[in-house]
Tab-separated table of N, CA and C and ligand atoms in Angstrom:
chain	number	residue	atom	x	y	z
A	1257	MET	N	139.636	100.015	120.876
A	1257	MET	CA	139.721	98.812	120.102
A	1257	MET	C	138.624	97.809	120.305
A	1258	LYS	N	138.339	97.550	121.606
A	1258	LYS	CA	137.236	96.684	121.910
A	1258	LYS	C	135.878	97.294	121.287
A	1259	VAL	N	135.768	98.553	121.523
A	1259	VAL	CA	134.498	99.215	121.089
A	1259	VAL	C	134.412	99.197	119.554
A	1260	GLN	N	135.546	99.321	118.887
A	1260	GLN	CA	135.613	99.217	117.452
A	1260	GLN	C	135.129	97.896	116.914
A	1261	ALA	N	135.761	96.856	117.596
A	1261	ALA	CA	135.376	95.454	117.226
A	1261	ALA	C	133.900	95.204	117.395
A	1262	LEU	N	133.330	95.688	118.515
A	1262	LEU	CA	131.973	95.464	118.873
A	1262	LEU	C	131.130	96.229	117.832
A	1263	THR	N	131.527	97.432	117.430
A	1263	THR	CA	130.781	98.181	116.473
A	1263	THR	C	130.776	97.491	115.073
A	1264	ALA	N	131.907	96.883	114.749
A	1264	ALA	CA	131.983	96.156	113.469
A	1264	ALA	C	131.190	94.936	113.471
A	1265	LEU	N	131.159	94.241	114.566
A	1265	LEU	CA	130.239	93.092	114.784
A	1265	LEU	C	128.852	93.357	114.644
A	1266	LEU	N	128.475	94.521	115.335
A	1266	LEU	CA	127.108	94.927	115.340
A	1266	LEU	C	126.677	95.279	113.852
A	1267	PHE	N	127.558	95.985	113.162
A	1267	PHE	CA	127.197	96.341	111.865
A	1267	PHE	C	127.039	95.082	110.921
A	1268	LEU	N	127.907	94.118	111.152
A	1268	LEU	CA	127.737	92.798	110.444
A	1268	LEU	C	126.416	92.127	110.683
A	1269	LEU	N	126.118	92.191	111.930
A	1269	LEU	CA	124.876	91.459	112.318
A	1269	LEU	C	123.618	92.162	111.668
A	1270	VAL	N	123.701	93.540	111.819
A	1270	VAL	CA	122.556	94.299	111.199
A	1270	VAL	C	122.590	94.063	109.674
A	1271	ALA	N	123.769	94.071	109.045
A	1271	ALA	CA	123.821	93.860	107.617
A	1271	ALA	C	123.297	92.471	107.210
A	1272	ALA	N	123.657	91.449	107.929
A	1272	ALA	CA	123.188	90.089	107.732
A	1272	ALA	C	121.664	90.006	107.906
A	1273	ASN	N	121.264	90.762	108.877
A	1273	ASN	CA	119.814	90.741	109.172
A	1273	ASN	C	118.982	91.336	108.003
A	1274	GLU	N	119.589	92.509	107.492
A	1274	GLU	CA	118.898	93.118	106.342
A	1274	GLU	C	118.787	92.291	105.133
A	1275	ALA	N	119.841	91.547	104.931
A	1275	ALA	CA	120.020	90.823	103.675
A	1275	ALA	C	118.903	89.878	103.454
A	1276	LYS	N	118.261	89.365	104.586
A	1276	LYS	CA	117.239	88.362	104.430
A	1276	LYS	C	115.856	88.910	104.638
A	1277	THR	N	115.792	90.258	104.622
A	1277	THR	CA	114.442	90.917	104.768
A	1277	THR	C	114.104	91.577	103.482
A	1278	MET	N	112.880	91.319	103.029
A	1278	MET	CA	112.433	91.803	101.777
A	1278	MET	C	111.822	93.246	101.937
A	1279	GLU	N	111.838	94.034	100.850
A	1279	GLU	CA	111.199	95.297	100.865
A	1279	GLU	C	109.795	95.087	100.512
A	1280	LYS	N	108.894	96.070	101.052
A	1280	LYS	CA	107.491	95.970	100.768
A	1280	LYS	C	107.071	95.774	99.273
A	1281	CYS	N	107.715	96.622	98.463
A	1281	CYS	CA	107.330	96.627	97.103
A	1281	CYS	C	107.867	95.420	96.356
A	1282	GLU	N	109.059	94.943	96.727
A	1282	GLU	CA	109.612	93.760	96.179
A	1282	GLU	C	108.684	92.547	96.435
A	1283	LEU	N	108.234	92.481	97.657
A	1283	LEU	CA	107.300	91.368	98.046
A	1283	LEU	C	105.975	91.487	97.180
A	1284	ALA	N	105.491	92.689	97.184
A	1284	ALA	CA	104.223	92.908	96.427
A	1284	ALA	C	104.303	92.529	94.980
A	1285	LYS	N	105.454	92.895	94.321
A	1285	LYS	CA	105.642	92.513	92.922
A	1285	LYS	C	105.789	91.045	92.879
A	1286	THR	N	106.571	90.349	93.659
A	1286	THR	CA	106.704	88.838	93.580
A	1286	THR	C	105.336	88.215	93.776
A	1287	LEU	N	104.551	88.692	94.761
A	1287	LEU	CA	103.265	88.097	94.927
A	1287	LEU	C	102.350	88.226	93.684
A	1288	LYS	N	102.427	89.435	93.073
A	1288	LYS	CA	101.607	89.698	91.924
A	1288	LYS	C	101.998	88.850	90.822
A	1289	SER	N	103.313	88.646	90.656
A	1289	SER	CA	103.791	87.812	89.487
A	1289	SER	C	103.389	86.312	89.728
A	1290	HIS	N	103.066	85.961	90.914
A	1290	HIS	CA	102.609	84.568	91.177
A	1290	HIS	C	101.067	84.447	91.303
A	1291	GLY	N	100.403	85.498	90.793
A	1291	GLY	CA	98.931	85.439	90.742
A	1291	GLY	C	98.221	85.630	91.982
A	1292	MET	N	98.821	86.221	93.035
A	1292	MET	CA	98.224	86.445	94.325
A	1292	MET	C	97.273	87.556	94.429
A	1293	ASP	N	97.307	88.513	93.460
A	1293	ASP	CA	96.410	89.601	93.490
A	1293	ASP	C	94.964	89.144	93.058
A	1294	GLY	N	94.052	88.985	94.128
A	1294	GLY	CA	92.725	88.488	93.843
A	1294	GLY	C	92.634	86.898	94.042
A	1295	PHE	N	93.733	86.304	94.401
A	1295	PHE	CA	93.646	84.865	94.595
A	1295	PHE	C	92.637	84.483	95.749
A	1296	GLN	N	91.801	83.694	95.545
A	1296	GLN	CA	90.686	83.313	96.497
A	1296	GLN	C	90.021	84.553	97.049
A	1297	GLY	N	89.988	85.663	96.323
A	1297	GLY	CA	89.344	86.908	96.652
A	1297	GLY	C	90.097	87.789	97.589
A	1298	TYR	N	91.378	87.501	97.795
A	1298	TYR	CA	92.226	88.442	98.592
A	1298	TYR	C	93.109	89.308	97.781
A	1299	LYS	N	93.229	90.550	98.245
A	1299	LYS	CA	94.063	91.605	97.487
A	1299	LYS	C	95.536	91.390	97.864
A	1300	LEU	N	96.316	91.996	97.015
A	1300	LEU	CA	97.706	91.949	97.271
A	1300	LEU	C	98.022	92.629	98.640
A	1301	GLY	N	97.330	93.620	98.975
A	1301	GLY	CA	97.561	94.286	100.255
A	1301	GLY	C	97.301	93.311	101.465
A	1302	ASP	N	96.371	92.341	101.289
A	1302	ASP	CA	96.124	91.338	102.350
A	1302	ASP	C	97.339	90.543	102.550
A	1303	TRP	N	98.056	90.070	101.456
A	1303	TRP	CA	99.301	89.234	101.590
A	1303	TRP	C	100.369	90.033	102.184
A	1304	VAL	N	100.548	91.278	101.672
A	1304	VAL	CA	101.719	92.089	102.080
A	1304	VAL	C	101.569	92.463	103.658
A	1305	CYS	N	100.334	92.840	104.020
A	1305	CYS	CA	100.019	93.137	105.407
A	1305	CYS	C	100.212	91.976	106.272
A	1306	MET	N	99.770	90.780	105.850
A	1306	MET	CA	99.889	89.537	106.604
A	1306	MET	C	101.455	89.254	106.870
A	1307	ALA	N	102.194	89.348	105.722
A	1307	ALA	CA	103.676	88.994	105.870
A	1307	ALA	C	104.371	89.995	106.789
A	1308	TYR	N	103.978	91.323	106.754
A	1308	TYR	CA	104.567	92.241	107.661
A	1308	TYR	C	104.253	91.937	109.084
A	1309	HIS	N	103.065	91.621	109.368
A	1309	HIS	CA	102.690	91.337	110.776
A	1309	HIS	C	103.088	89.992	111.198
A	1310	GLU	N	103.315	89.054	110.383
A	1310	GLU	CA	103.843	87.713	110.693
A	1310	GLU	C	105.281	87.680	110.914
A	1311	SER	N	105.958	88.368	110.079
A	1311	SER	CA	107.469	88.163	110.031
A	1311	SER	C	108.300	89.384	109.827
A	1312	LYS	N	107.676	90.581	109.673
A	1312	LYS	CA	108.332	91.738	109.356
A	1312	LYS	C	109.105	91.580	108.011
A	1313	TYR	N	108.618	90.800	107.150
A	1313	TYR	CA	109.186	90.483	105.795
A	1313	TYR	C	110.482	89.661	105.943
A	1314	ASN	N	110.695	89.098	107.058
A	1314	ASN	CA	112.016	88.333	107.255
A	1314	ASN	C	111.799	86.868	106.676
A	1315	THR	N	112.521	86.612	105.558
A	1315	THR	CA	112.347	85.285	104.946
A	1315	THR	C	112.881	84.194	105.801
A	1316	LYS	N	113.661	84.479	106.811
A	1316	LYS	CA	114.260	83.436	107.667
A	1316	LYS	C	113.635	83.332	108.971
A	1317	ALA	N	112.509	83.995	109.184
A	1317	ALA	CA	111.868	84.032	110.523
A	1317	ALA	C	111.384	82.654	110.938
A	1318	VAL	N	111.734	82.227	112.141
A	1318	VAL	CA	111.187	81.018	112.762
A	1318	VAL	C	110.554	81.486	114.052
A	1319	GLY	N	109.174	81.226	114.127
A	1319	GLY	CA	108.467	81.623	115.402
A	1319	GLY	C	108.860	80.777	116.568
A	1320	PRO	N	108.473	81.243	117.752
A	1320	PRO	CA	108.578	80.526	119.006
A	1320	PRO	C	107.669	79.290	118.931
A	1321	PRO	N	107.922	78.264	119.777
A	1321	PRO	CA	107.059	77.124	119.715
A	1321	PRO	C	105.597	77.450	120.058
A	1322	ASN	N	104.629	76.842	119.299
A	1322	ASN	CA	103.252	77.003	119.715
A	1322	ASN	C	102.921	75.986	120.805
A	1323	LYS	N	101.729	76.193	121.310
A	1323	LYS	CA	101.308	75.210	122.432
A	1323	LYS	C	101.523	73.790	122.122
A	1324	ASP	N	101.254	73.391	120.872
A	1324	ASP	CA	101.382	72.042	120.487
A	1324	ASP	C	102.815	71.654	120.064
A	1325	GLY	N	103.773	72.463	120.249
A	1325	GLY	CA	105.099	72.206	119.926
A	1325	GLY	C	105.567	72.559	118.563
A	1326	SER	N	104.565	72.820	117.666
A	1326	SER	CA	104.869	73.130	116.349
A	1326	SER	C	105.447	74.624	116.230
A	1327	ARG	N	106.063	74.884	115.147
A	1327	ARG	CA	106.570	76.236	114.954
A	1327	ARG	C	106.095	76.857	113.553
A	1328	ASP	N	106.248	78.128	113.385
A	1328	ASP	CA	105.935	78.693	112.175
A	1328	ASP	C	107.090	79.197	111.423
A	1329	PHE	N	107.157	79.024	110.081
A	1329	PHE	CA	108.398	79.200	109.359
A	1329	PHE	C	108.252	80.220	108.200
A	1330	GLY	N	109.208	81.149	108.170
A	1330	GLY	CA	109.455	81.984	106.996
A	1330	GLY	C	108.599	83.227	106.947
A	1331	ILE	N	108.707	83.937	105.836
A	1331	ILE	CA	108.039	85.259	105.595
A	1331	ILE	C	106.578	85.149	105.915
A	1332	PHE	N	105.886	84.069	105.576
A	1332	PHE	CA	104.453	83.799	105.807
A	1332	PHE	C	104.222	83.000	107.072
A	1333	GLN	N	105.222	82.637	107.797
A	1333	GLN	CA	104.985	81.898	109.050
A	1333	GLN	C	104.119	80.698	108.822
A	1334	ILE	N	104.600	79.810	108.056
A	1334	ILE	CA	103.884	78.576	107.726
A	1334	ILE	C	104.021	77.519	108.795
A	1335	ASN	N	102.968	76.921	109.253
A	1335	ASN	CA	102.948	76.031	110.444
A	1335	ASN	C	103.471	74.690	110.134
A	1336	SER	N	104.238	74.104	111.062
A	1336	SER	CA	104.877	72.809	110.805
A	1336	SER	C	103.995	71.632	111.170
A	1337	LYS	N	102.879	71.880	111.890
A	1337	LYS	CA	101.939	70.752	112.184
A	1337	LYS	C	101.171	70.348	111.040
A	1338	TYR	N	100.692	71.332	110.242
A	1338	TYR	CA	99.773	71.155	109.132
A	1338	TYR	C	100.436	71.210	107.760
A	1339	TRP	N	101.556	71.992	107.636
A	1339	TRP	CA	101.863	72.324	106.173
A	1339	TRP	C	103.230	71.895	105.736
A	1340	CYS	N	104.155	71.718	106.675
A	1340	CYS	CA	105.544	71.287	106.281
A	1340	CYS	C	106.153	70.414	107.377
A	1341	LYS	N	107.150	69.704	106.995
A	1341	LYS	CA	107.761	68.672	107.878
A	1341	LYS	C	109.067	69.410	108.528
A	1342	ASP	N	109.060	69.290	109.888
A	1342	ASP	CA	110.312	69.823	110.554
A	1342	ASP	C	111.238	68.758	110.934
A	1343	GLY	N	110.806	67.480	110.626
A	1343	GLY	CA	111.677	66.358	110.958
A	1343	GLY	C	111.689	65.909	112.377
A	1344	LYS	N	110.892	66.672	113.283
A	1344	LYS	CA	110.918	66.361	114.709
A	1344	LYS	C	109.518	65.936	115.150
A	1345	HIS	N	108.550	66.630	114.602
A	1345	HIS	CA	107.168	66.392	115.119
A	1345	HIS	C	106.330	65.860	114.014
A	1346	PRO	N	105.269	65.108	114.392
A	1346	PRO	CA	104.346	64.649	113.349
A	1346	PRO	C	103.762	65.788	112.614
A	1347	SER	N	103.515	65.680	111.272
A	1347	SER	CA	102.924	66.784	110.526
A	1347	SER	C	102.084	66.206	109.419
A	1348	LYS	N	100.955	66.903	109.115
A	1348	LYS	CA	100.106	66.550	107.979
A	1348	LYS	C	100.874	66.942	106.722
A	1349	ASN	N	101.804	67.811	106.749
A	1349	ASN	CA	102.658	68.170	105.628
A	1349	ASN	C	101.834	68.501	104.365
A	1350	GLY	N	100.860	69.275	104.564
A	1350	GLY	CA	99.924	69.615	103.432
A	1350	GLY	C	100.596	70.217	102.197
A	1351	CYS	N	101.754	70.808	102.433
A	1351	CYS	CA	102.447	71.411	101.240
A	1351	CYS	C	103.568	70.478	100.754
A	1352	ASN	N	103.691	69.323	101.336
A	1352	ASN	CA	104.687	68.380	100.848
A	1352	ASN	C	106.091	69.028	100.864
A	1353	LYS	N	106.491	69.678	101.937
A	1353	LYS	CA	107.701	70.422	101.909
A	1353	LYS	C	108.399	70.308	103.266
A	1354	SER	N	109.748	70.349	103.271
A	1354	SER	CA	110.497	70.530	104.495
A	1354	SER	C	110.326	71.939	104.932
A	1355	CYS	N	110.189	72.226	106.308
A	1355	CYS	CA	110.021	73.567	106.788
A	1355	CYS	C	111.177	74.388	106.476
A	1356	SER	N	112.354	73.847	106.265
A	1356	SER	CA	113.537	74.654	106.056
A	1356	SER	C	113.486	75.187	104.615
A	1357	SER	N	112.561	74.697	103.752
A	1357	SER	CA	112.453	75.360	102.392
A	1357	SER	C	111.651	76.616	102.551
A	1358	PHE	N	111.103	76.918	103.739
A	1358	PHE	CA	110.428	78.182	103.959
A	1358	PHE	C	111.179	79.132	104.756
A	1359	THR	N	112.487	78.858	104.804
A	1359	THR	CA	113.425	79.891	105.528
A	1359	THR	C	114.559	80.316	104.641
A	1360	ASN	N	114.384	80.152	103.315
A	1360	ASN	CA	115.432	80.659	102.414
A	1360	ASN	C	114.927	81.910	101.663
A	1361	ASP	N	115.737	82.476	100.818
A	1361	ASP	CA	115.305	83.795	100.192
A	1361	ASP	C	114.459	83.525	98.978
A	1362	ASP	N	114.336	82.248	98.457
A	1362	ASP	CA	113.468	81.951	97.380
A	1362	ASP	C	112.063	81.673	97.920
A	1363	ILE	N	111.148	82.695	97.773
A	1363	ILE	CA	109.851	82.488	98.336
A	1363	ILE	C	108.815	81.930	97.429
A	1364	ARG	N	109.206	81.429	96.288
A	1364	ARG	CA	108.239	80.837	95.321
A	1364	ARG	C	107.469	79.733	95.848
A	1365	ASP	N	108.259	78.841	96.584
A	1365	ASP	CA	107.534	77.714	97.161
A	1365	ASP	C	106.731	78.064	98.369
A	1366	ASP	N	107.162	79.111	99.083
A	1366	ASP	CA	106.349	79.664	100.171
A	1366	ASP	C	105.011	80.120	99.665
A	1367	ILE	N	105.045	80.825	98.524
A	1367	ILE	CA	103.800	81.309	97.973
A	1367	ILE	C	102.867	80.240	97.480
A	1368	GLU	N	103.496	79.202	96.832
A	1368	GLU	CA	102.674	78.056	96.432
A	1368	GLU	C	102.004	77.363	97.644
A	1369	CYS	N	102.762	77.289	98.812
A	1369	CYS	CA	102.098	76.708	99.968
A	1369	CYS	C	100.940	77.636	100.494
A	1370	CYS	N	101.172	78.936	100.402
A	1370	CYS	CA	100.064	79.842	100.848
A	1370	CYS	C	98.848	79.541	99.991
A	1371	LYS	N	99.027	79.279	98.689
A	1371	LYS	CA	97.769	79.006	97.901
A	1371	LYS	C	97.040	77.814	98.383
A	1372	LYS	N	97.771	76.825	98.898
A	1372	LYS	CA	97.119	75.674	99.486
A	1372	LYS	C	96.396	75.997	100.796
A	1373	ILE	N	97.044	76.745	101.599
A	1373	ILE	CA	96.585	77.120	102.880
A	1373	ILE	C	95.257	77.907	102.786
A	1374	VAL	N	95.247	78.849	101.750
A	1374	VAL	CA	94.123	79.708	101.678
A	1374	VAL	C	92.931	79.082	100.957
A	1375	ARG	N	93.157	77.853	100.410
A	1375	ARG	CA	92.077	77.124	99.749
A	1375	ARG	C	91.274	76.352	100.876
A	1376	ASP	N	91.880	76.260	102.116
A	1376	ASP	CA	91.237	75.566	103.245
A	1376	ASP	C	90.010	76.404	103.633
A	1377	PRO	N	89.031	75.814	104.298
A	1377	PRO	CA	87.811	76.586	104.719
A	1377	PRO	C	88.149	77.856	105.534
A	1378	LYS	N	89.169	77.839	106.365
A	1378	LYS	CA	89.481	78.990	107.142
A	1378	LYS	C	89.981	80.237	106.288
A	1379	LYS	N	90.426	79.877	105.069
A	1379	LYS	CA	91.030	80.788	104.163
A	1379	LYS	C	92.086	81.654	104.946
A	1380	MET	N	92.067	83.024	104.807
A	1380	MET	CA	93.201	83.707	105.468
A	1380	MET	C	93.073	83.905	107.001
A	1381	ASP	N	91.946	83.412	107.459
A	1381	ASP	CA	91.844	83.419	109.030
A	1381	ASP	C	92.821	82.512	109.577
A	1382	ALA	N	93.422	81.630	108.771
A	1382	ALA	CA	94.573	80.824	109.204
A	1382	ALA	C	95.724	81.581	109.872
A	1383	TRP	N	95.826	82.800	109.351
A	1383	TRP	CA	96.864	83.722	109.872
A	1383	TRP	C	96.412	84.703	110.945
A	1384	VAL	N	96.702	84.412	112.220
A	1384	VAL	CA	96.229	85.155	113.316
A	1384	VAL	C	96.542	86.531	113.271
A	1385	ALA	N	97.797	86.937	112.821
A	1385	ALA	CA	98.194	88.252	112.661
A	1385	ALA	C	97.414	89.054	111.543
A	1386	TRP	N	96.979	88.355	110.540
A	1386	TRP	CA	96.199	88.927	109.463
A	1386	TRP	C	94.772	89.298	110.020
A	1387	VAL	N	94.205	88.352	110.822
A	1387	VAL	CA	92.832	88.633	111.431
A	1387	VAL	C	92.948	89.796	112.291
A	1388	LYS	N	94.084	89.949	112.953
A	1388	LYS	CA	94.220	91.009	114.062
A	1388	LYS	C	94.483	92.275	113.467
A	1389	HIS	N	95.367	92.339	112.460
A	1389	HIS	CA	95.853	93.677	111.909
A	1389	HIS	C	95.437	94.050	110.564
A	1390	CYS	N	94.882	93.126	109.797
A	1390	CYS	CA	94.675	93.357	108.287
A	1390	CYS	C	93.211	93.208	107.939
A	1391	LYS	N	92.507	92.217	108.486
A	1391	LYS	CA	91.167	91.765	108.054
A	1391	LYS	C	90.199	92.986	108.164
A	1392	GLY	N	89.610	93.254	107.015
A	1392	GLY	CA	88.558	94.331	107.028
A	1392	GLY	C	89.101	95.812	107.138
A	1393	LYS	N	90.450	95.866	107.085
A	1393	LYS	CA	91.087	97.263	107.161
A	1393	LYS	C	91.374	97.857	105.787
A	1394	ASP	N	91.595	99.120	105.825
A	1394	ASP	CA	92.037	99.744	104.570
A	1394	ASP	C	93.497	99.342	104.316
A	1395	LEU	N	93.704	98.672	103.204
A	1395	LEU	CA	94.983	97.958	102.938
A	1395	LEU	C	95.785	98.774	101.857
A	1396	SER	N	95.347	99.908	101.591
A	1396	SER	CA	96.016	100.658	100.456
A	1396	SER	C	97.464	100.986	100.752
A	1397	GLN	N	97.752	101.187	102.004
A	1397	GLN	CA	99.191	101.548	102.407
A	1397	GLN	C	100.223	100.436	102.053
A	1398	TRP	N	99.689	99.170	101.938
A	1398	TRP	CA	100.618	98.005	101.725
A	1398	TRP	C	101.064	97.859	100.283
A	1399	THR	N	100.489	98.614	99.406
A	1399	THR	CA	100.993	98.595	98.031
A	1399	THR	C	101.283	99.963	97.569
A	1400	ARG	N	101.177	101.065	98.420
A	1400	ARG	CA	101.267	102.388	98.106
A	1400	ARG	C	102.732	102.675	97.677
A	1401	GLY	N	102.950	103.375	96.556
A	1401	GLY	CA	104.242	103.747	96.099
A	1401	GLY	C	104.977	102.638	95.307
A	1402	CYS	N	104.271	101.453	95.158
A	1402	CYS	CA	104.896	100.396	94.394
A	1402	CYS	C	104.477	100.404	92.983
A	1403	LYS	N	105.443	100.181	92.083
A	1403	LYS	CA	105.185	100.079	90.642
A	1403	LYS	C	104.834	98.696	90.362
A	1404	LEU	N	103.523	98.427	90.271
A	1404	LEU	CA	103.038	97.035	90.078
A	1404	LEU	C	102.471	96.746	88.707
B	2265	NAG	C1	106.312	65.328	97.538
B	2265	NAG	O1	107.610	65.723	97.208
B	2265	NAG	C2	108.427	64.788	96.745
B	2265	NAG	C3	109.857	65.410	96.554
B	2265	NAG	O2	109.822	66.781	96.246
B	2265	NAG	C4	107.897	64.205	95.466
B	2265	NAG	O3	108.729	63.214	94.971
B	2265	NAG	C5	106.487	63.631	95.759
B	2265	NAG	O4	105.868	63.196	94.494
B	2265	NAG	C6	105.678	64.667	96.368
B	2265	NAG	N1	104.365	64.046	96.837
B	2265	NAG	C7	103.221	64.542	96.563
B	2265	NAG	C8	102.030	63.883	97.091
B	2265	NAG	O5	102.961	65.530	95.909
B	2266	CA	CA1	111.365	79.067	100.088
């Protein structure tokens, strides 16, 4: 009985976790429909690769605190010091958004914020995981098999 209850709980947790995680091609398609293919010179694969390595496509991801106390929010791990308000720490709030709007399943505003971030001089270098895992790499796998 105990084991069954535990199994059921585990299943629910896994199911709940999956519900907030996007599929690769679903993300690629959404990004494309928002004009991200070629935006500021970056390919769709750059954005999909970045999202995978930042959040594993988890729209509700909240990163651990950075050295300055800020955190990174959502599928694109948008930083609370510069781009959104967490209500606790001072923020430049460059995207004029509450950070909690980057942890729901509607990623349209997250994408709009990415457009602001990538217009900054650092461009996609703002995403450490992108620099480490995606920059200058063959990105074809990130859109492979997707009907775009
Ligand atoms: C910021 O967002 C608020 C509410 O969504 C809006 O009323 C305001 O005009 C925005 N400010 C800027 C500078 O875009
Ligand atoms: Ca959102």
